[in-house]
Amino acid sequence: MELRDAGMSVSSSVGRRVDPELSMVLLALGDVLAVTIFVGIGEITHGVDPIAQPGRVAGTLAPFLIGLAVVTVGGGLYTRDAIRSPGRAVSLIVPAWIVAVVVAQLLRATAVFPGNAAITFAIVSTIVGGVLLLVWRAVASVVL
């Protein structure tokens, strides 16, 4: 298989898991905003000034966004079907976020990202980030 063929294969695979429409872009942006709010609040709570230390905040945020992207794109959560009702939207995003937090913790356990894997942080992340995403996805299923 040529590299070009592999790229087309990945593209078509993602294409089946993501509906290419504006509402899905808005859905993804809302997800990013929810996770960013969660991380921002956490950083401020721990005495970090996001304006003065944007690199640290980005380092904390990145593992969560990577985990969420892998799970939501891979799981087909950017499709109309994934948000066809509030119940459906919530039933999909909650387990997706739990897996995304696990991925984020695994990434944080490496030297690439600041912090470390910690069960207490994983629990707080799951609950706080999960509530923000749950609310957003429920609203998005009605609005989008």
CSV table of C-alpha atoms in Angstrom, one decimal:
chain,number,residue,atom,x,y,z
A,1,MET,CA,0.0,0.0,0.0
A,2,GLU,CA,1.4,3.4,-1.0
A,3,LEU,CA,1.5,6.3,1.5
A,4,ARG,CA,-1.1,8.1,-0.6
A,5,ASP,CA,-3.5,5.1,-0.4
A,6,ALA,CA,-3.0,4.9,3.3
A,7,GLY,CA,-3.9,8.6,3.6
A,8,MET,CA,-7.0,8.1,1.5
A,9,SER,CA,-8.0,5.1,3.7
A,10,VAL,CA,-7.7,7.2,6.9
A,11,SER,CA,-9.6,10.0,5.3
A,12,SER,CA,-12.4,7.8,4.2
A,13,SER,CA,-12.5,6.1,7.6
A,14,VAL,CA,-12.8,9.4,9.4
A,15,GLY,CA,-15.4,10.5,6.8
A,16,ARG,CA,-17.7,7.7,7.9
A,17,ARG,CA,-17.4,8.8,11.5
A,18,VAL,CA,-17.8,12.5,11.1
A,19,ASP,CA,-20.7,14.2,9.3
A,20,PRO,CA,-19.1,17.1,7.3
A,21,GLU,CA,-21.4,19.9,8.2
A,22,LEU,CA,-21.2,23.1,10.2
A,23,SER,CA,-23.2,21.7,13.1
A,24,MET,CA,-20.5,19.1,13.7
A,25,VAL,CA,-17.8,21.8,13.7
A,26,LEU,CA,-19.9,23.7,16.3
A,27,LEU,CA,-20.3,20.6,18.3
A,28,ALA,CA,-16.5,20.0,18.3
A,29,LEU,CA,-15.8,23.6,19.2
A,30,GLY,CA,-18.3,23.3,22.1
A,31,ASP,CA,-16.5,20.2,23.3
A,32,VAL,CA,-13.1,22.0,23.2
A,33,LEU,CA,-14.6,24.9,25.0
A,34,ALA,CA,-16.1,22.7,27.8
A,35,VAL,CA,-12.8,21.0,28.3
A,36,THR,CA,-10.9,24.3,28.2
A,37,ILE,CA,-13.2,25.7,30.9
A,38,PHE,CA,-12.7,22.7,33.0
A,39,VAL,CA,-8.9,22.9,32.7
A,40,GLY,CA,-8.9,26.7,33.1
A,41,ILE,CA,-11.0,26.5,36.3
A,42,GLY,CA,-8.7,23.8,37.6
A,43,GLU,CA,-5.5,25.8,36.9
A,44,ILE,CA,-6.9,29.0,38.5
A,45,THR,CA,-8.0,26.9,41.6
A,46,HIS,CA,-4.4,25.7,41.9
A,47,GLY,CA,-3.0,29.2,41.7
A,48,VAL,CA,-1.9,29.2,38.0
A,49,ASP,CA,-2.6,32.3,36.1
A,50,PRO,CA,-3.6,31.2,32.6
A,51,ILE,CA,-2.6,34.6,31.1
A,52,ALA,CA,0.8,34.6,32.7
A,53,GLN,CA,1.4,30.8,32.1
A,54,PRO,CA,-0.3,29.9,28.9
A,55,GLY,CA,2.3,27.1,28.2
A,56,ARG,CA,1.5,25.4,31.4
A,57,VAL,CA,-2.2,25.6,30.7
A,58,ALA,CA,-1.7,24.3,27.2
A,59,GLY,CA,0.3,21.4,28.6
A,60,THR,CA,-2.5,20.5,31.0
A,61,LEU,CA,-5.2,20.9,28.3
A,62,ALA,CA,-3.5,19.0,25.5
A,63,PRO,CA,-3.8,15.5,26.9
A,64,PHE,CA,-7.5,15.9,27.5
A,65,LEU,CA,-8.1,17.3,24.0
A,66,ILE,CA,-6.0,14.5,22.5
A,67,GLY,CA,-7.9,11.9,24.4
A,68,LEU,CA,-11.3,13.4,23.6
A,69,ALA,CA,-10.4,13.7,19.9
A,70,VAL,CA,-9.3,10.1,19.6
A,71,VAL,CA,-12.5,8.8,21.4
A,72,THR,CA,-15.0,11.1,19.8
A,73,VAL,CA,-13.8,10.9,16.2
A,74,GLY,CA,-13.1,7.2,16.5
A,75,GLY,CA,-16.4,6.6,18.2
A,76,GLY,CA,-18.5,8.5,15.6
A,77,LEU,CA,-19.6,11.2,18.1
A,78,TYR,CA,-19.5,13.9,15.5
A,79,THR,CA,-22.5,12.6,13.6
A,80,ARG,CA,-26.1,13.7,13.6
A,81,ASP,CA,-27.0,10.3,15.0
A,82,ALA,CA,-24.8,10.9,18.1
A,83,ILE,CA,-26.9,14.0,19.0
A,84,ARG,CA,-30.3,12.9,17.7
A,85,SER,CA,-31.7,13.4,21.3
A,86,PRO,CA,-30.4,14.6,24.6
A,87,GLY,CA,-30.5,11.1,26.0
A,88,ARG,CA,-28.5,9.7,23.1
A,89,ALA,CA,-26.0,12.6,23.3
A,90,VAL,CA,-25.4,12.1,27.0
A,91,SER,CA,-25.3,8.3,26.8
A,92,LEU,CA,-22.5,8.6,24.3
A,93,ILE,CA,-20.4,11.4,25.7
A,94,VAL,CA,-20.2,10.2,29.3
A,95,PRO,CA,-18.4,6.9,28.5
A,96,ALA,CA,-16.4,8.7,25.8
A,97,TRP,CA,-15.2,11.3,28.4
A,98,ILE,CA,-14.2,8.5,30.8
A,99,VAL,CA,-12.0,6.9,28.2
A,100,ALA,CA,-10.6,10.3,27.2
A,101,VAL,CA,-9.6,10.9,30.8
A,102,VAL,CA,-7.8,7.6,30.9
A,103,VAL,CA,-6.0,8.5,27.7
A,104,ALA,CA,-5.1,11.9,29.2
A,105,GLN,CA,-3.8,10.3,32.4
A,106,LEU,CA,-1.6,7.9,30.4
A,107,LEU,CA,-0.3,10.9,28.4
A,108,ARG,CA,0.4,12.8,31.7
A,109,ALA,CA,2.4,9.9,33.0
A,110,THR,CA,4.9,10.6,30.2
A,111,ALA,CA,7.7,13.2,30.3
A,112,VAL,CA,6.0,15.0,27.3
A,113,PHE,CA,3.2,16.6,29.4
A,114,PRO,CA,3.4,18.4,32.8
A,115,GLY,CA,1.8,16.7,35.8
A,116,ASN,CA,1.5,13.0,36.3
A,117,ALA,CA,-1.2,10.4,36.4
A,118,ALA,CA,-3.1,10.6,39.6
A,119,ILE,CA,-6.3,8.8,40.6
A,120,THR,CA,-7.7,11.8,42.4
A,121,PHE,CA,-7.2,14.1,39.4
A,122,ALA,CA,-8.7,11.4,37.2
A,123,ILE,CA,-11.8,11.3,39.4
A,124,VAL,CA,-12.2,15.1,39.5
A,125,SER,CA,-11.6,15.3,35.8
A,126,THR,CA,-14.2,12.7,35.1
A,127,ILE,CA,-16.8,14.4,37.2
A,128,VAL,CA,-16.2,18.1,36.5
A,129,GLY,CA,-15.3,17.7,32.8
A,130,GLY,CA,-18.0,15.1,32.4
A,131,VAL,CA,-20.7,17.5,33.8
A,132,LEU,CA,-19.6,20.3,31.5
A,133,LEU,CA,-19.6,18.0,28.4
A,134,LEU,CA,-22.9,16.3,29.5
A,135,VAL,CA,-24.6,19.7,29.7
A,136,TRP,CA,-23.1,20.9,26.5
A,137,ARG,CA,-24.0,17.8,24.5
A,138,ALA,CA,-27.6,17.8,25.9
A,139,VAL,CA,-28.0,21.4,24.8
A,140,ALA,CA,-26.3,20.8,21.5
A,141,SER,CA,-28.7,17.9,20.7
A,142,VAL,CA,-31.6,20.4,20.9
A,143,VAL,CA,-29.9,23.4,19.4
A,144,LEU,CA,-27.9,21.9,16.6
